[in-house]
JSON list of C-alpha atoms in Angstrom, two decimals:
[
{"chain": "A", "resi": 1, "resn": "MET", "atom": "CA", "xyz": [29.46, -21.70, 34.33]},
{"chain": "A", "resi": 2, "resn": "THR", "atom": "CA", "xyz": [27.25, -20.20, 31.52]},
{"chain": "A", "resi": 3, "resn": "GLU", "atom": "CA", "xyz": [25.51, -22.07, 28.97]},
{"chain": "A", "resi": 4, "resn": "PRO", "atom": "CA", "xyz": [26.45, -21.47, 25.42]},
{"chain": "A", "resi": 5, "resn": "GLN", "atom": "CA", "xyz": [23.97, -19.34, 23.43]},
{"chain": "A", "resi": 6, "resn": "ASP", "atom": "CA", "xyz": [22.12, -20.73, 20.68]},
{"chain": "A", "resi": 7, "resn": "ASP", "atom": "CA", "xyz": [21.31, -18.03, 18.17]},
{"chain": "A", "resi": 8, "resn": "SER", "atom": "CA", "xyz": [19.28, -20.24, 16.03]},
{"chain": "A", "resi": 9, "resn": "PRO", "atom": "CA", "xyz": [15.45, -19.72, 15.56]},
{"chain": "A", "resi": 10, "resn": "PRO", "atom": "CA", "xyz": [13.15, -21.57, 17.85]},
{"chain": "A", "resi": 11, "resn": "GLN", "atom": "CA", "xyz": [11.91, -25.00, 16.77]},
{"chain": "A", "resi": 12, "resn": "GLY", "atom": "CA", "xyz": [9.15, -24.73, 13.99]},
{"chain": "A", "resi": 13, "resn": "HIS", "atom": "CA", "xyz": [10.04, -21.16, 13.31]},
{"chain": "A", "resi": 14, "resn": "GLN", "atom": "CA", "xyz": [11.43, -20.00, 9.92]},
{"chain": "A", "resi": 15, "resn": "THR", "atom": "CA", "xyz": [13.39, -16.83, 9.35]},
{"chain": "A", "resi": 16, "resn": "ARG", "atom": "CA", "xyz": [12.42, -14.84, 5.97]},
{"chain": "A", "resi": 17, "resn": "THR", "atom": "CA", "xyz": [15.37, -13.30, 4.17]},
{"chain": "A", "resi": 18, "resn": "GLY", "atom": "CA", "xyz": [14.33, -9.51, 3.58]},
{"chain": "A", "resi": 19, "resn": "ARG", "atom": "CA", "xyz": [11.39, -9.50, 5.83]},
{"chain": "A", "resi": 20, "resn": "THR", "atom": "CA", "xyz": [11.31, -7.49, 9.46]},
{"chain": "A", "resi": 21, "resn": "ALA", "atom": "CA", "xyz": [10.02, -9.38, 12.52]},
{"chain": "A", "resi": 22, "resn": "THR", "atom": "CA", "xyz": [6.29, -8.37, 11.41]},
{"chain": "A", "resi": 23, "resn": "GLY", "atom": "CA", "xyz": [6.56, -9.74, 8.01]},
{"chain": "A", "resi": 24, "resn": "ALA", "atom": "CA", "xyz": [6.98, -6.56, 6.20]},
{"chain": "A", "resi": 25, "resn": "ARG", "atom": "CA", "xyz": [9.83, -5.85, 3.87]},
{"chain": "A", "resi": 26, "resn": "LYS", "atom": "CA", "xyz": [13.26, -4.54, 4.64]},
{"chain": "A", "resi": 27, "resn": "ALA", "atom": "CA", "xyz": [14.31, -1.43, 3.28]},
{"chain": "A", "resi": 28, "resn": "ALA", "atom": "CA", "xyz": [17.26, -3.10, 1.33]},
{"chain": "A", "resi": 29, "resn": "ALA", "atom": "CA", "xyz": [14.70, -5.41, -0.39]},
{"chain": "A", "resi": 30, "resn": "LYS", "atom": "CA", "xyz": [12.29, -2.65, -1.55]},
{"chain": "A", "resi": 31, "resn": "ASN", "atom": "CA", "xyz": [12.27, -1.28, -5.10]},
{"chain": "A", "resi": 32, "resn": "PRO", "atom": "CA", "xyz": [12.21, 2.53, -6.09]},
{"chain": "A", "resi": 33, "resn": "ARG", "atom": "CA", "xyz": [8.17, 2.14, -6.76]},
{"chain": "A", "resi": 34, "resn": "SER", "atom": "CA", "xyz": [7.86, 0.37, -3.23]},
{"chain": "A", "resi": 35, "resn": "ARG", "atom": "CA", "xyz": [9.68, 3.44, -2.06]},
{"chain": "A", "resi": 36, "resn": "ALA", "atom": "CA", "xyz": [7.63, 5.82, -3.91]},
{"chain": "A", "resi": 37, "resn": "ARG", "atom": "CA", "xyz": [4.42, 4.09, -2.42]},
{"chain": "A", "resi": 38, "resn": "GLU", "atom": "CA", "xyz": [5.98, 4.64, 1.12]},
{"chain": "A", "resi": 39, "resn": "PHE", "atom": "CA", "xyz": [6.89, 8.16, 0.87]},
{"chain": "A", "resi": 40, "resn": "ALA", "atom": "CA", "xyz": [3.25, 8.94, -0.92]},
{"chain": "A", "resi": 41, "resn": "LEU", "atom": "CA", "xyz": [1.86, 7.17, 1.79]},
{"chain": "A", "resi": 42, "resn": "GLN", "atom": "CA", "xyz": [3.54, 9.27, 4.54]},
{"chain": "A", "resi": 43, "resn": "ALA", "atom": "CA", "xyz": [2.71, 12.22, 2.39]},
{"chain": "A", "resi": 44, "resn": "LEU", "atom": "CA", "xyz": [-1.10, 11.42, 2.01]},
{"chain": "A", "resi": 45, "resn": "TYR", "atom": "CA", "xyz": [-1.10, 11.02, 5.89]},
{"chain": "A", "resi": 46, "resn": "GLN", "atom": "CA", "xyz": [0.17, 14.41, 6.38]},
{"chain": "A", "resi": 47, "resn": "TYR", "atom": "CA", "xyz": [-2.66, 15.68, 4.06]},
{"chain": "A", "resi": 48, "resn": "GLN", "atom": "CA", "xyz": [-5.32, 14.04, 5.92]},
{"chain": "A", "resi": 49, "resn": "VAL", "atom": "CA", "xyz": [-4.29, 14.56, 9.56]},
{"chain": "A", "resi": 50, "resn": "GLY", "atom": "CA", "xyz": [-2.23, 17.85, 9.20]},
{"chain": "A", "resi": 51, "resn": "GLY", "atom": "CA", "xyz": [-4.51, 19.34, 6.38]},
{"chain": "A", "resi": 52, "resn": "ASN", "atom": "CA", "xyz": [-1.32, 20.60, 4.77]},
{"chain": "A", "resi": 53, "resn": "ASP", "atom": "CA", "xyz": [-0.74, 21.97, 1.22]},
{"chain": "A", "resi": 54, "resn": "ALA", "atom": "CA", "xyz": [0.09, 19.42, -1.35]},
{"chain": "A", "resi": 55, "resn": "THR", "atom": "CA", "xyz": [3.10, 21.66, -2.73]},
{"chain": "A", "resi": 56, "resn": "ALA", "atom": "CA", "xyz": [4.35, 22.04, 0.99]},
{"chain": "A", "resi": 57, "resn": "ILE", "atom": "CA", "xyz": [3.82, 18.26, 1.67]},
{"chain": "A", "resi": 58, "resn": "ASP", "atom": "CA", "xyz": [5.66, 17.49, -1.54]},
{"chain": "A", "resi": 59, "resn": "LEU", "atom": "CA", "xyz": [8.74, 19.76, -0.75]},
{"chain": "A", "resi": 60, "resn": "PHE", "atom": "CA", "xyz": [9.10, 18.54, 3.04]},
{"chain": "A", "resi": 61, "resn": "THR", "atom": "CA", "xyz": [8.67, 14.67, 1.63]},
{"chain": "A", "resi": 62, "resn": "ARG", "atom": "CA", "xyz": [11.25, 15.09, -1.18]},
{"chain": "A", "resi": 63, "resn": "ASP", "atom": "CA", "xyz": [13.63, 16.26, 1.52]},
{"chain": "A", "resi": 64, "resn": "LEU", "atom": "CA", "xyz": [13.22, 12.97, 3.64]},
{"chain": "A", "resi": 65, "resn": "SER", "atom": "CA", "xyz": [16.13, 10.61, 3.78]},
{"chain": "A", "resi": 66, "resn": "GLY", "atom": "CA", "xyz": [16.29, 7.88, 1.51]},
{"chain": "A", "resi": 67, "resn": "PHE", "atom": "CA", "xyz": [13.72, 9.77, -1.24]},
{"chain": "A", "resi": 68, "resn": "HIS", "atom": "CA", "xyz": [16.57, 9.54, -3.85]},
{"chain": "A", "resi": 69, "resn": "LYS", "atom": "CA", "xyz": [16.08, 5.89, -3.86]},
{"chain": "A", "resi": 70, "resn": "ALA", "atom": "CA", "xyz": [12.19, 6.23, -4.97]},
{"chain": "A", "resi": 71, "resn": "ASP", "atom": "CA", "xyz": [10.68, 6.50, -8.69]},
{"chain": "A", "resi": 72, "resn": "ALA", "atom": "CA", "xyz": [9.86, 10.19, -8.21]},
{"chain": "A", "resi": 73, "resn": "VAL", "atom": "CA", "xyz": [7.50, 10.23, -11.17]},
{"chain": "A", "resi": 74, "resn": "HIS", "atom": "CA", "xyz": [5.66, 7.48, -9.72]},
{"chain": "A", "resi": 75, "resn": "TYR", "atom": "CA", "xyz": [5.57, 9.36, -6.27]},
{"chain": "A", "resi": 76, "resn": "ASP", "atom": "CA", "xyz": [4.18, 12.66, -8.06]},
{"chain": "A", "resi": 77, "resn": "ALA", "atom": "CA", "xyz": [1.55, 10.47, -9.65]},
{"chain": "A", "resi": 78, "resn": "LEU", "atom": "CA", "xyz": [0.42, 9.00, -6.61]},
{"chain": "A", "resi": 79, "resn": "LEU", "atom": "CA", "xyz": [0.63, 12.01, -4.26]},
{"chain": "A", "resi": 80, "resn": "HIS", "atom": "CA", "xyz": [-1.03, 14.35, -6.61]},
{"chain": "A", "resi": 81, "resn": "GLY", "atom": "CA", "xyz": [-3.39, 11.82, -8.59]},
{"chain": "A", "resi": 82, "resn": "CYS", "atom": "CA", "xyz": [-4.70, 10.84, -5.08]},
{"chain": "A", "resi": 83, "resn": "ILE", "atom": "CA", "xyz": [-5.35, 14.01, -3.43]},
{"chain": "A", "resi": 84, "resn": "ARG", "atom": "CA", "xyz": [-7.06, 15.51, -6.81]},
{"chain": "A", "resi": 85, "resn": "GLU", "atom": "CA", "xyz": [-9.05, 12.31, -6.85]},
{"chain": "A", "resi": 86, "resn": "ALA", "atom": "CA", "xyz": [-9.70, 11.54, -3.13]},
{"chain": "A", "resi": 87, "resn": "ALA", "atom": "CA", "xyz": [-13.80, 12.42, -3.43]},
{"chain": "A", "resi": 88, "resn": "VAL", "atom": "CA", "xyz": [-13.92, 9.93, -6.43]},
{"chain": "A", "resi": 89, "resn": "GLN", "atom": "CA", "xyz": [-11.67, 7.03, -4.62]},
{"chain": "A", "resi": 90, "resn": "ASP", "atom": "CA", "xyz": [-13.81, 7.45, -1.55]},
{"chain": "A", "resi": 91, "resn": "ALA", "atom": "CA", "xyz": [-16.93, 7.17, -3.49]},
{"chain": "A", "resi": 92, "resn": "LEU", "atom": "CA", "xyz": [-15.92, 4.09, -4.89]},
{"chain": "A", "resi": 93, "resn": "MET", "atom": "CA", "xyz": [-14.86, 2.67, -1.08]},
{"chain": "A", "resi": 94, "resn": "GLU", "atom": "CA", "xyz": [-17.70, 3.75, 0.74]},
{"chain": "A", "resi": 95, "resn": "PRO", "atom": "CA", "xyz": [-20.64, 1.09, -0.31]},
{"chain": "A", "resi": 96, "resn": "LEU", "atom": "CA", "xyz": [-18.17, -1.57, 0.79]},
{"chain": "A", "resi": 97, "resn": "LEU", "atom": "CA", "xyz": [-17.07, -0.22, 4.06]},
{"chain": "A", "resi": 98, "resn": "ASP", "atom": "CA", "xyz": [-18.42, -1.60, 7.44]},
{"chain": "A", "resi": 99, "resn": "ARG", "atom": "CA", "xyz": [-17.99, 1.89, 9.27]},
{"chain": "A", "resi": 100, "resn": "SER", "atom": "CA", "xyz": [-18.26, 5.56, 8.54]},
{"chain": "A", "resi": 101, "resn": "MET", "atom": "CA", "xyz": [-15.19, 7.04, 6.42]},
{"chain": "A", "resi": 102, "resn": "GLU", "atom": "CA", "xyz": [-14.41, 8.90, 9.53]},
{"chain": "A", "resi": 103, "resn": "ARG", "atom": "CA", "xyz": [-13.76, 5.85, 11.49]},
{"chain": "A", "resi": 104, "resn": "ILE", "atom": "CA", "xyz": [-11.20, 4.45, 9.01]},
{"chain": "A", "resi": 105, "resn": "SER", "atom": "CA", "xyz": [-7.83, 4.97, 10.02]},
{"chain": "A", "resi": 106, "resn": "PRO", "atom": "CA", "xyz": [-5.74, 7.45, 8.03]},
{"chain": "A", "resi": 107, "resn": "ILE", "atom": "CA", "xyz": [-2.93, 5.14, 7.17]},
{"chain": "A", "resi": 108, "resn": "GLU", "atom": "CA", "xyz": [-5.46, 2.54, 5.84]},
{"chain": "A", "resi": 109, "resn": "ARG", "atom": "CA", "xyz": [-7.54, 5.29, 4.02]},
{"chain": "A", "resi": 110, "resn": "ALA", "atom": "CA", "xyz": [-4.05, 6.41, 2.32]},
{"chain": "A", "resi": 111, "resn": "VAL", "atom": "CA", "xyz": [-3.15, 3.10, 1.59]},
{"chain": "A", "resi": 112, "resn": "LEU", "atom": "CA", "xyz": [-6.75, 2.39, -0.10]},
{"chain": "A", "resi": 113, "resn": "TRP", "atom": "CA", "xyz": [-6.20, 5.55, -1.98]},
{"chain": "A", "resi": 114, "resn": "ILE", "atom": "CA", "xyz": [-2.94, 4.46, -3.25]},
{"chain": "A", "resi": 115, "resn": "GLY", "atom": "CA", "xyz": [-4.20, 1.08, -4.41]},
{"chain": "A", "resi": 116, "resn": "ILE", "atom": "CA", "xyz": [-7.18, 2.37, -6.10]},
{"chain": "A", "resi": 117, "resn": "TYR", "atom": "CA", "xyz": [-5.53, 5.07, -7.77]},
{"chain": "A", "resi": 118, "resn": "GLU", "atom": "CA", "xyz": [-3.11, 2.44, -9.10]},
{"chain": "A", "resi": 119, "resn": "MET", "atom": "CA", "xyz": [-6.13, 0.12, -10.15]},
{"chain": "A", "resi": 120, "resn": "ARG", "atom": "CA", "xyz": [-7.45, 3.06, -12.11]},
{"chain": "A", "resi": 121, "resn": "HIS", "atom": "CA", "xyz": [-4.35, 4.86, -13.49]},
{"chain": "A", "resi": 122, "resn": "CYS", "atom": "CA", "xyz": [-1.36, 2.60, -13.66]},
{"chain": "A", "resi": 123, "resn": "PRO", "atom": "CA", "xyz": [-2.16, -0.53, -16.04]},
{"chain": "A", "resi": 124, "resn": "ASP", "atom": "CA", "xyz": [1.61, -1.21, -16.46]},
{"chain": "A", "resi": 125, "resn": "VAL", "atom": "CA", "xyz": [1.35, -2.64, -12.63]},
{"chain": "A", "resi": 126, "resn": "PRO", "atom": "CA", "xyz": [-0.65, -5.95, -12.47]},
{"chain": "A", "resi": 127, "resn": "TRP", "atom": "CA", "xyz": [-3.73, -5.80, -10.09]},
{"chain": "A", "resi": 128, "resn": "ARG", "atom": "CA", "xyz": [-2.25, -8.35, -7.91]},
{"chain": "A", "resi": 129, "resn": "VAL", "atom": "CA", "xyz": [0.90, -6.41, -7.44]},
{"chain": "A", "resi": 130, "resn": "VAL", "atom": "CA", "xyz": [-1.08, -3.39, -6.60]},
{"chain": "A", "resi": 131, "resn": "LEU", "atom": "CA", "xyz": [-3.08, -5.65, -4.19]},
{"chain": "A", "resi": 132, "resn": "ASN", "atom": "CA", "xyz": [0.12, -6.79, -2.60]},
{"chain": "A", "resi": 133, "resn": "GLU", "atom": "CA", "xyz": [2.02, -3.69, -2.52]},
{"chain": "A", "resi": 134, "resn": "ALA", "atom": "CA", "xyz": [-1.09, -2.16, -0.51]},
{"chain": "A", "resi": 135, "resn": "ILE", "atom": "CA", "xyz": [-0.88, -5.16, 1.64]},
{"chain": "A", "resi": 136, "resn": "GLU", "atom": "CA", "xyz": [2.62, -4.61, 2.47]},
{"chain": "A", "resi": 137, "resn": "LEU", "atom": "CA", "xyz": [2.26, -0.89, 3.08]},
{"chain": "A", "resi": 138, "resn": "ALA", "atom": "CA", "xyz": [-0.56, -1.65, 5.47]},
{"chain": "A", "resi": 139, "resn": "LYS", "atom": "CA", "xyz": [1.51, -4.16, 7.45]},
{"chain": "A", "resi": 140, "resn": "GLU", "atom": "CA", "xyz": [4.34, -2.08, 7.76]},
{"chain": "A", "resi": 141, "resn": "PHE", "atom": "CA", "xyz": [2.47, 1.22, 8.79]},
{"chain": "A", "resi": 142, "resn": "GLY", "atom": "CA", "xyz": [-0.92, 0.33, 9.63]},
{"chain": "A", "resi": 143, "resn": "GLY", "atom": "CA", "xyz": [-2.70, -1.51, 12.62]},
{"chain": "A", "resi": 144, "resn": "THR", "atom": "CA", "xyz": [-2.31, -4.79, 13.52]},
{"chain": "A", "resi": 145, "resn": "ASP", "atom": "CA", "xyz": [-5.15, -6.08, 11.24]},
{"chain": "A", "resi": 146, "resn": "GLY", "atom": "CA", "xyz": [-5.42, -2.96, 8.74]},
{"chain": "A", "resi": 147, "resn": "HIS", "atom": "CA", "xyz": [-3.89, -5.04, 5.93]},
{"chain": "A", "resi": 148, "resn": "LYS", "atom": "CA", "xyz": [-6.60, -7.58, 6.05]},
{"chain": "A", "resi": 149, "resn": "TYR", "atom": "CA", "xyz": [-9.36, -4.76, 5.91]},
{"chain": "A", "resi": 150, "resn": "VAL", "atom": "CA", "xyz": [-7.19, -3.28, 3.02]},
{"chain": "A", "resi": 151, "resn": "ASN", "atom": "CA", "xyz": [-6.99, -6.85, 1.28]},
{"chain": "A", "resi": 152, "resn": "GLY", "atom": "CA", "xyz": [-10.42, -7.32, 1.30]},
{"chain": "A", "resi": 153, "resn": "LEU", "atom": "CA", "xyz": [-11.41, -3.78, 0.29]},
{"chain": "A", "resi": 154, "resn": "LEU", "atom": "CA", "xyz": [-9.17, -3.80, -2.63]},
{"chain": "A", "resi": 155, "resn": "ASN", "atom": "CA", "xyz": [-9.85, -7.41, -3.79]},
{"chain": "A", "resi": 156, "resn": "SER", "atom": "CA", "xyz": [-13.91, -6.58, -3.40]},
{"chain": "A", "resi": 157, "resn": "LEU", "atom": "CA", "xyz": [-12.87, -3.23, -6.06]},
{"chain": "A", "resi": 158, "resn": "ALA", "atom": "CA", "xyz": [-10.74, -5.26, -8.21]},
{"chain": "A", "resi": 159, "resn": "PRO", "atom": "CA", "xyz": [-13.31, -6.87, -10.62]},
{"chain": "A", "resi": 160, "resn": "THR", "atom": "CA", "xyz": [-14.75, -3.34, -11.07]},
{"chain": "A", "resi": 161, "resn": "LEU", "atom": "CA", "xyz": [-11.48, -1.47, -11.28]},
{"chain": "A", "resi": 162, "resn": "ARG", "atom": "CA", "xyz": [-9.63, -4.04, -13.57]},
{"chain": "A", "resi": 163, "resn": "PRO", "atom": "CA", "xyz": [-12.37, -6.32, -14.95]},
{"chain": "A", "resi": 164, "resn": "ALA", "atom": "CA", "xyz": [-10.34, -8.10, -17.84]},
{"chain": "A", "resi": 165, "resn": "GLU", "atom": "CA", "xyz": [-7.29, -8.60, -16.13]},
{"chain": "A", "resi": 166, "resn": "VAL", "atom": "CA", "xyz": [-9.05, -10.22, -12.84]},
{"chain": "A", "resi": 167, "resn": "GLU", "atom": "CA", "xyz": [-11.25, -12.62, -15.01]},
{"chain": "A", "resi": 168, "resn": "ALA", "atom": "CA", "xyz": [-8.28, -13.40, -17.00]},
{"chain": "A", "resi": 169, "resn": "ASP", "atom": "CA", "xyz": [-6.65, -14.68, -13.45]},
{"chain": "A", "resi": 170, "resn": "ARG", "atom": "CA", "xyz": [-9.77, -16.55, -12.57]},
{"chain": "A", "resi": 171, "resn": "ALA", "atom": "CA", "xyz": [-9.85, -18.08, -15.58]},
{"chain": "A", "resi": 172, "resn": "LYS", "atom": "CA", "xyz": [-6.61, -19.61, -15.16]},
{"chain": "A", "resi": 173, "resn": "LYS", "atom": "CA", "xyz": [-7.19, -20.99, -11.90]},
{"chain": "A", "resi": 174, "resn": "LYS", "atom": "CA", "xyz": [-10.28, -22.98, -13.33]},
{"chain": "A", "resi": 175, "resn": "PRO", "atom": "CA", "xyz": [-9.57, -26.51, -13.94]},
{"chain": "A", "resi": 176, "resn": "ALA", "atom": "CA", "xyz": [-10.06, -27.30, -17.54]},
{"chain": "A", "resi": 177, "resn": "ALA", "atom": "CA", "xyz": [-13.65, -29.07, -17.92]}
]
């Protein structure tokens, strides 16, 4: 006789609605801007690894399944802005790196480009949202601990790139004297 199957999660294990086993958000739980970041990440990866032309990458990416659900305007800004400002963004990162730029994974580098670009040019996106979105991208597409590296680097850059916003956040957290 076979024993009945128990489909409940193991004791002490919580299930998360809208999350994959790695903790990344499921596709259905993503908003158009999050999807735009994902497509921009894929395109920036192609740019770095394949050395392809931005226009060709853009045309290819727009033809991918699910692109119609992405915020195309935000995708455009991220892809073309990150490529245009790659040297500036690398220069902002470089003093904080614990290794040479060549040893940074192309995925983490693209995630960092997106995060830095949004912190510099998208004031409508709160810095904490930029940080969380970058961490989500790194969890979903990057290496095992890539999200920790992205978190540390963007957290270090935030006071320089969004000084008033970061200071206001810190002031809220300090207990009143």
